[in-house]
Amino acid sequence: MSKIYNVGIIGGGISGIVTALQLEKNGVDSILFEQGPSVVNGPPFCHLHAGGNLYPDISDEQCRQLMKQSIEMARLFPLSIDKRPTFISIPKAENFQVRNLENRLEMLVNYYHKLIDEDSSNEILGSPKDYYKTYTIEDLRVLEKRPIVKHPKLSDEWMSNALKLIDYEKLKTPVFIVQEYGWNLFRVGAQGKLALTKAEHCNLKLNTKVTHIKDVRDEGLQYNWEINTHDSVYKVKYLVNSCGFRTGKIDESLHLNTQHMIEFKAAYVSKWHTISGLIPELIFHGERCTSHGMAQLTPYSGDYYQIHGMTKDITLFNNGLIESKSNEKETEFNESIMQKLNDNWSQDEIKTRTKKAIEFIAKFVPSFKSATVGGPPLYGAQQIPGVDPGLRVGEACFPSKFYARSEIVKASSALTVANQIICKMQKEENLPSFKISPKQNVLLESISKNDIDNMAAKLAVERGYPEAMSRLLIDRNK
Ligand SMILES: Cc1cc2nc3c(=O)[nH]c(=O)nc-3n(C[C@H](O)[C@H](O)[C@H](O)COP(=O)(O)OP(=O)(O)OC[C@H]3O[C@@H](n4cnc5c(N)ncnc54)[C@H](O)[C@@H]3O)c2cc1C
């Protein structure tokens, strides 16, 4: 008889790989199916949302969850975290109130203290007293005159470098430097792939698309599901759907359709020769989906800069956010978006949208006008469970016995979701009892920095991006 796996995971994005790695850590066997040639090759991520400060309109509770989950993920993948801070500002023309940002930052400092009291290893964002720093207009005028610092360490040094470039007269004050870091997806993919290849209990099937699933729960067998690929059938006791924006497709085949949204977005890669010192990520808040949505400039190694502009002609797209209702057929993106999802961007559109993105940032960073197209966009689609497009924290959901669906919206929720799934499996007595610990994973830790560097560079190049984008701005030895 062919092998029966305890767990079958469909989808090798961050959610699927973290679930497989958590199972591996606890000695539970699994099989992981990924239709692409490598793992973590879906929608991009660049920002560790350790506090949710990119979202002025989400609840304090979502901010706390994002901080907690981000810290857990940073402890799992430390060599993919770029420890450069984020500059946060509100343009004078926007309605958002600086006071609200400040109150929330204070709340986050208290919460960060609490997380450190619970476990001192949670102190990965530096000392709580340095989590954020506030700068008045007078402070900015003084710092602007300071010399450039090539490798800034203190918030003031990051701020004074940024001020060489930003037209701060357009911004409300105070502005902030916050310890929200960068997160390199090529490095997460590299570490995940290398770890899973070494795993004793996980069978990683790359280039393997799941075509359909047969529900055999009522047939009195030793397993509950048959996972079908184009040439084989795999037997599993527990099924985990980690298909990202395609989770609805698997649900549909199981007649378990739910209310959810899917959203297609893109960020643009530019090349820019600027001051000799490093700069923080730059955020200029704005009302999403209007012509003055948030502008985000994310520095990468090698003079590459990634741009998000939350308007319909930059990061967002007409009909880019669509809804599927429960018990109805899964909604599909239109043809133009499907073409892009299938790697079929026209060169013209890459150029036009990247140029618009450059102009958008140049409103606040005038010298950014000289930036050029630096590579293909980083793009993809993500799911948003339910009906609130502002939801940022995802969870696991259990629509049926022996079946879990991962519903992450931000990559930072992956470990929380994996642990929720494992807890549920234990409750249903599918797994022996063991204590789930959010601490680092020995298998992940066994992957050397050198191996991550090499594999991340290979993945970046294979996917058509500059190799430099696989490196951190601030190199880390451990
Ligand atoms: C432009 C953009 C910027 C973003 N920036 C950030 C950020 O800065 N920080 C952050 O935390 N999050 C960010 N996100 C969100 C983040 O990318 C997603 O939340 C996260 O990647 C989703 O991970 P996932 O594992 O759930 O899904 P995915 O990464 O989509 O993984 C699903 C996998 O399942 C595979 N699959 C699907 N169907 C099948 C099948 N039938 N058989 C086999 N394999 C299948 C797919 O190939 C895919 O690899 C961003 C998203 C976008 C679009």
PDB file of N, CA, C and O in Angstrom, residues 346-393:
ATOM      1  N   SER A 346       3.499  43.557 -20.278  1.00  0.00           N
ATOM      2  CA  SER A 346       4.114  44.157 -21.467  1.00  0.00           C
ATOM      3  C   SER A 346       5.234  45.096 -20.977  1.00  0.00           C
ATOM      4  O   SER A 346       5.123  45.706 -19.899  1.00  0.00           O
ATOM      5  N   GLN A 347       6.298  45.177 -21.762  1.00  0.00           N
ATOM      6  CA  GLN A 347       7.413  46.057 -21.399  1.00  0.00           C
ATOM      7  C   GLN A 347       6.925  47.496 -21.250  1.00  0.00           C
ATOM      8  O   GLN A 347       7.375  48.227 -20.384  1.00  0.00           O
ATOM      9  N   ASP A 348       5.961  47.879 -22.119  1.00  0.00           N
ATOM     10  CA  ASP A 348       5.417  49.244 -22.066  1.00  0.00           C
ATOM     11  C   ASP A 348       4.784  49.534 -20.713  1.00  0.00           C
ATOM     12  O   ASP A 348       4.998  50.586 -20.123  1.00  0.00           O
ATOM     13  N   GLU A 349       3.992  48.559 -20.226  1.00  0.00           N
ATOM     14  CA  GLU A 349       3.298  48.793 -18.958  1.00  0.00           C
ATOM     15  C   GLU A 349       4.292  48.835 -17.791  1.00  0.00           C
ATOM     16  O   GLU A 349       4.139  49.625 -16.859  1.00  0.00           O
ATOM     17  N   ILE A 350       5.332  47.997 -17.879  1.00  0.00           N
ATOM     18  CA  ILE A 350       6.358  48.030 -16.817  1.00  0.00           C
ATOM     19  C   ILE A 350       6.970  49.432 -16.769  1.00  0.00           C
ATOM     20  O   ILE A 350       7.086  50.058 -15.709  1.00  0.00           O
ATOM     21  N   LYS A 351       7.308  49.929 -17.970  1.00  0.00           N
ATOM     22  CA  LYS A 351       7.955  51.252 -18.041  1.00  0.00           C
ATOM     23  C   LYS A 351       7.006  52.347 -17.547  1.00  0.00           C
ATOM     24  O   LYS A 351       7.364  53.181 -16.727  1.00  0.00           O
ATOM     25  N   THR A 352       5.764  52.331 -18.071  1.00  0.00           N
ATOM     26  CA  THR A 352       4.819  53.402 -17.720  1.00  0.00           C
ATOM     27  C   THR A 352       4.544  53.415 -16.230  1.00  0.00           C
ATOM     28  O   THR A 352       4.577  54.459 -15.584  1.00  0.00           O
ATOM     29  N   ARG A 353       4.244  52.229 -15.675  1.00  0.00           N
ATOM     30  CA  ARG A 353       3.873  52.211 -14.247  1.00  0.00           C
ATOM     31  C   ARG A 353       5.086  52.535 -13.368  1.00  0.00           C
ATOM     32  O   ARG A 353       4.949  53.225 -12.359  1.00  0.00           O
ATOM     33  N   THR A 354       6.286  52.037 -13.753  1.00  0.00           N
ATOM     34  CA  THR A 354       7.466  52.346 -12.922  1.00  0.00           C
ATOM     35  C   THR A 354       7.738  53.845 -12.977  1.00  0.00           C
ATOM     36  O   THR A 354       8.055  54.472 -11.956  1.00  0.00           O
ATOM     37  N   LYS A 355       7.594  54.437 -14.165  1.00  0.00           N
ATOM     38  CA  LYS A 355       7.841  55.898 -14.269  1.00  0.00           C
ATOM     39  C   LYS A 355       6.842  56.674 -13.428  1.00  0.00           C
ATOM     40  O   LYS A 355       7.192  57.640 -12.752  1.00  0.00           O
ATOM     41  N   LYS A 356       5.569  56.257 -13.459  1.00  0.00           N
ATOM     42  CA  LYS A 356       4.554  56.940 -12.625  1.00  0.00           C
ATOM     43  C   LYS A 356       4.925  56.800 -11.152  1.00  0.00           C
ATOM     44  O   LYS A 356       4.751  57.726 -10.358  1.00  0.00           O
ATOM     45  N   ALA A 357       5.410  55.611 -10.803  1.00  0.00           N
ATOM     46  CA  ALA A 357       5.787  55.365  -9.397  1.00  0.00           C
ATOM     47  C   ALA A 357       6.943  56.287  -9.007  1.00  0.00           C
ATOM     48  O   ALA A 357       6.950  56.870  -7.914  1.00  0.00           O
ATOM     49  N   ILE A 358       7.906  56.457  -9.913  1.00  0.00           N
ATOM     50  CA  ILE A 358       9.062  57.331  -9.634  1.00  0.00           C
ATOM     51  C   ILE A 358       8.574  58.780  -9.430  1.00  0.00           C
ATOM     52  O   ILE A 358       8.947  59.456  -8.473  1.00  0.00           O
ATOM     53  N   GLU A 359       7.680  59.242 -10.323  1.00  0.00           N
ATOM     54  CA  GLU A 359       7.154  60.622 -10.194  1.00  0.00           C
ATOM     55  C   GLU A 359       6.395  60.793  -8.881  1.00  0.00           C
ATOM     56  O   GLU A 359       6.450  61.840  -8.238  1.00  0.00           O
ATOM     57  N   PHE A 360       5.675  59.742  -8.511  1.00  0.00           N
ATOM     58  CA  PHE A 360       4.859  59.788  -7.286  1.00  0.00           C
ATOM     59  C   PHE A 360       5.746  60.017  -6.062  1.00  0.00           C
ATOM     60  O   PHE A 360       5.446  60.827  -5.196  1.00  0.00           O
ATOM     61  N   ILE A 361       6.865  59.290  -6.011  1.00  0.00           N
ATOM     62  CA  ILE A 361       7.792  59.448  -4.876  1.00  0.00           C
ATOM     63  C   ILE A 361       8.485  60.809  -4.958  1.00  0.00           C
ATOM     64  O   ILE A 361       8.726  61.468  -3.937  1.00  0.00           O
ATOM     65  N   ALA A 362       8.770  61.249  -6.199  1.00  0.00           N
ATOM     66  CA  ALA A 362       9.518  62.508  -6.372  1.00  0.00           C
ATOM     67  C   ALA A 362       8.753  63.724  -5.833  1.00  0.00           C
ATOM     68  O   ALA A 362       9.348  64.772  -5.582  1.00  0.00           O
ATOM     69  N   LYS A 363       7.437  63.580  -5.616  1.00  0.00           N
ATOM     70  CA  LYS A 363       6.683  64.696  -5.015  1.00  0.00           C
ATOM     71  C   LYS A 363       7.262  65.041  -3.629  1.00  0.00           C
ATOM     72  O   LYS A 363       7.217  66.161  -3.186  1.00  0.00           O
ATOM     73  N   PHE A 364       7.754  63.983  -2.945  1.00  0.00           N
ATOM     74  CA  PHE A 364       8.284  64.191  -1.590  1.00  0.00           C
ATOM     75  C   PHE A 364       9.813  64.110  -1.543  1.00  0.00           C
ATOM     76  O   PHE A 364      10.443  64.562  -0.607  1.00  0.00           O
ATOM     77  N   VAL A 365      10.390  63.438  -2.560  1.00  0.00           N
ATOM     78  CA  VAL A 365      11.849  63.232  -2.606  1.00  0.00           C
ATOM     79  C   VAL A 365      12.298  63.734  -3.988  1.00  0.00           C
ATOM     80  O   VAL A 365      12.463  62.944  -4.929  1.00  0.00           O
ATOM     81  N   PRO A 366      12.455  65.053  -4.140  1.00  0.00           N
ATOM     82  CA  PRO A 366      12.628  65.621  -5.496  1.00  0.00           C
ATOM     83  C   PRO A 366      13.747  64.967  -6.309  1.00  0.00           C
ATOM     84  O   PRO A 366      13.586  64.735  -7.515  1.00  0.00           O
ATOM     85  N   SER A 367      14.882  64.619  -5.685  1.00  0.00           N
ATOM     86  CA  SER A 367      15.989  64.074  -6.490  1.00  0.00           C
ATOM     87  C   SER A 367      15.699  62.652  -6.981  1.00  0.00           C
ATOM     88  O   SER A 367      16.439  62.106  -7.799  1.00  0.00           O
ATOM     89  N   PHE A 368      14.614  62.051  -6.503  1.00  0.00           N
ATOM     90  CA  PHE A 368      14.270  60.696  -6.970  1.00  0.00           C
ATOM     91  C   PHE A 368      13.825  60.710  -8.439  1.00  0.00           C
ATOM     92  O   PHE A 368      13.762  59.668  -9.085  1.00  0.00           O
ATOM     93  N   LYS A 369      13.604  61.923  -8.977  1.00  0.00           N
ATOM     94  CA  LYS A 369      13.254  62.065 -10.408  1.00  0.00           C
ATOM     95  C   LYS A 369      14.281  61.377 -11.296  1.00  0.00           C
ATOM     96  O   LYS A 369      13.975  60.925 -12.392  1.00  0.00           O
ATOM     97  N   SER A 370      15.541  61.317 -10.822  1.00  0.00           N
ATOM     98  CA  SER A 370      16.604  60.741 -11.656  1.00  0.00           C
ATOM     99  C   SER A 370      16.616  59.205 -11.624  1.00  0.00           C
ATOM    100  O   SER A 370      17.418  58.573 -12.305  1.00  0.00           O
ATOM    101  N   ALA A 371      15.736  58.574 -10.836  1.00  0.00           N
ATOM    102  CA  ALA A 371      15.709  57.098 -10.777  1.00  0.00           C
ATOM    103  C   ALA A 371      15.249  56.532 -12.116  1.00  0.00           C
ATOM    104  O   ALA A 371      14.526  57.192 -12.872  1.00  0.00           O
ATOM    105  N   THR A 372      15.673  55.300 -12.393  1.00  0.00           N
ATOM    106  CA  THR A 372      15.286  54.644 -13.654  1.00  0.00           C
ATOM    107  C   THR A 372      14.683  53.276 -13.329  1.00  0.00           C
ATOM    108  O   THR A 372      14.775  52.796 -12.204  1.00  0.00           O
ATOM    109  N   VAL A 373      14.116  52.637 -14.357  1.00  0.00           N
ATOM    110  CA  VAL A 373      13.552  51.288 -14.153  1.00  0.00           C
ATOM    111  C   VAL A 373      14.715  50.360 -13.795  1.00  0.00           C
ATOM    112  O   VAL A 373      15.732  50.334 -14.482  1.00  0.00           O
ATOM    113  N   GLY A 374      14.549  49.586 -12.697  1.00  0.00           N
ATOM    114  CA  GLY A 374      15.667  48.750 -12.235  1.00  0.00           C
ATOM    115  C   GLY A 374      15.421  47.262 -12.396  1.00  0.00           C
ATOM    116  O   GLY A 374      16.307  46.452 -12.121  1.00  0.00           O
ATOM    117  N   GLY A 375      14.224  46.872 -12.834  1.00  0.00           N
ATOM    118  CA  GLY A 375      13.926  45.450 -12.966  1.00  0.00           C
ATOM    119  C   GLY A 375      12.434  45.276 -13.136  1.00  0.00           C
ATOM    120  O   GLY A 375      11.681  46.254 -13.150  1.00  0.00           O
ATOM    121  N   PRO A 376      11.982  44.032 -13.256  1.00  0.00           N
ATOM    122  CA  PRO A 376      10.539  43.805 -13.394  1.00  0.00           C
ATOM    123  C   PRO A 376       9.817  44.113 -12.088  1.00  0.00           C
ATOM    124  O   PRO A 376      10.433  44.119 -11.026  1.00  0.00           O
ATOM    125  N   PRO A 377       8.513  44.367 -12.154  1.00  0.00           N
ATOM    126  CA  PRO A 377       7.778  44.627 -10.907  1.00  0.00           C
ATOM    127  C   PRO A 377       7.782  43.394 -10.003  1.00  0.00           C
ATOM    128  O   PRO A 377       7.955  42.262 -10.476  1.00  0.00           O
ATOM    129  N   LEU A 378       7.571  43.628  -8.722  1.00  0.00           N
ATOM    130  CA  LEU A 378       7.318  42.543  -7.762  1.00  0.00           C
ATOM    131  C   LEU A 378       5.806  42.575  -7.552  1.00  0.00           C
ATOM    132  O   LEU A 378       5.268  43.599  -7.130  1.00  0.00           O
ATOM    133  N   TYR A 379       5.139  41.508  -7.855  1.00  0.00           N
ATOM    134  CA  TYR A 379       3.675  41.582  -7.899  1.00  0.00           C
ATOM    135  C   TYR A 379       3.061  40.249  -7.505  1.00  0.00           C
ATOM    136  O   TYR A 379       3.750  39.227  -7.406  1.00  0.00           O
ATOM    137  N   GLY A 380       1.765  40.281  -7.327  1.00  0.00           N
ATOM    138  CA  GLY A 380       1.057  39.045  -7.032  1.00  0.00           C
ATOM    139  C   GLY A 380      -0.308  39.354  -6.457  1.00  0.00           C
ATOM    140  O   GLY A 380      -0.674  40.512  -6.300  1.00  0.00           O
ATOM    141  N   ALA A 381      -1.022  38.284  -6.152  1.00  0.00           N
ATOM    142  CA  ALA A 381      -2.357  38.456  -5.578  1.00  0.00           C
ATOM    143  C   ALA A 381      -2.384  37.829  -4.201  1.00  0.00           C
ATOM    144  O   ALA A 381      -1.667  36.873  -3.929  1.00  0.00           O
ATOM    145  N   GLN A 382      -3.190  38.398  -3.339  1.00  0.00           N
ATOM    146  CA  GLN A 382      -3.329  37.852  -1.997  1.00  0.00           C
ATOM    147  C   GLN A 382      -4.799  37.746  -1.642  1.00  0.00           C
ATOM    148  O   GLN A 382      -5.642  38.375  -2.271  1.00  0.00           O
ATOM    149  N   GLN A 383      -5.073  36.929  -0.637  1.00  0.00           N
ATOM    150  CA  GLN A 383      -6.460  36.771  -0.205  1.00  0.00           C
ATOM    151  C   GLN A 383      -6.736  37.691   0.986  1.00  0.00           C
ATOM    152  O   GLN A 383      -5.826  38.050   1.732  1.00  0.00           O
ATOM    153  N   ILE A 384      -7.989  38.069   1.147  1.00  0.00           N
ATOM    154  CA  ILE A 384      -8.431  38.786   2.345  1.00  0.00           C
ATOM    155  C   ILE A 384      -9.728  38.088   2.779  1.00  0.00           C
ATOM    156  O   ILE A 384     -10.740  38.176   2.075  1.00  0.00           O
ATOM    157  N   PRO A 385      -9.695  37.359   3.899  1.00  0.00           N
ATOM    158  CA  PRO A 385     -10.920  36.666   4.301  1.00  0.00           C
ATOM    159  C   PRO A 385     -12.009  37.657   4.684  1.00  0.00           C
ATOM    160  O   PRO A 385     -11.717  38.776   5.103  1.00  0.00           O
ATOM    161  N   GLY A 386     -13.265  37.274   4.500  1.00  0.00           N
ATOM    162  CA  GLY A 386     -14.394  38.113   4.907  1.00  0.00           C
ATOM    163  C   GLY A 386     -14.656  39.259   3.954  1.00  0.00           C
ATOM    164  O   GLY A 386     -14.388  39.155   2.752  1.00  0.00           O
ATOM    165  N   VAL A 387     -15.140  40.383   4.502  1.00  0.00           N
ATOM    166  CA  VAL A 387     -15.595  41.494   3.647  1.00  0.00           C
ATOM    167  C   VAL A 387     -14.875  42.814   3.928  1.00  0.00           C
ATOM    168  O   VAL A 387     -15.199  43.834   3.341  1.00  0.00           O
ATOM    169  N   ASP A 388     -13.906  42.799   4.857  1.00  0.00           N
ATOM    170  CA  ASP A 388     -13.232  44.052   5.211  1.00  0.00           C
ATOM    171  C   ASP A 388     -11.878  44.144   4.509  1.00  0.00           C
ATOM    172  O   ASP A 388     -10.923  43.478   4.897  1.00  0.00           O
ATOM    173  N   PRO A 389     -11.770  45.002   3.460  1.00  0.00           N
ATOM    174  CA  PRO A 389     -10.497  45.075   2.729  1.00  0.00           C
ATOM    175  C   PRO A 389      -9.369  45.663   3.573  1.00  0.00           C
ATOM    176  O   PRO A 389      -8.204  45.581   3.207  1.00  0.00           O
ATOM    177  N   GLY A 390      -9.708  46.250   4.744  1.00  0.00           N
ATOM    178  CA  GLY A 390      -8.679  46.829   5.624  1.00  0.00           C
ATOM    179  C   GLY A 390      -8.092  45.802   6.584  1.00  0.00           C
ATOM    180  O   GLY A 390      -7.178  46.125   7.349  1.00  0.00           O
ATOM    181  N   LEU A 391      -8.569  44.547   6.537  1.00  0.00           N
ATOM    182  CA  LEU A 391      -8.050  43.517   7.450  1.00  0.00           C
ATOM    183  C   LEU A 391      -6.585  43.229   7.122  1.00  0.00           C
ATOM    184  O   LEU A 391      -6.225  43.060   5.963  1.00  0.00           O
ATOM    185  N   ARG A 392      -5.728  43.178   8.120  1.00  0.00           N
ATOM    186  CA  ARG A 392      -4.302  42.937   7.877  1.00  0.00           C
ATOM    187  C   ARG A 392      -3.773  41.709   8.613  1.00  0.00           C
ATOM    188  O   ARG A 392      -2.651  41.281   8.369  1.00  0.00           O
ATOM    189  N   VAL A 393      -4.554  41.191   9.580  1.00  0.00           N
ATOM    190  CA  VAL A 393      -4.059  40.046  10.349  1.00  0.00           C
ATOM    191  C   VAL A 393      -4.890  38.823   9.995  1.00  0.00           C
ATOM    192  O   VAL A 393      -6.110  38.846  10.139  1.00  0.00           O
TER     193      VAL A 393
END
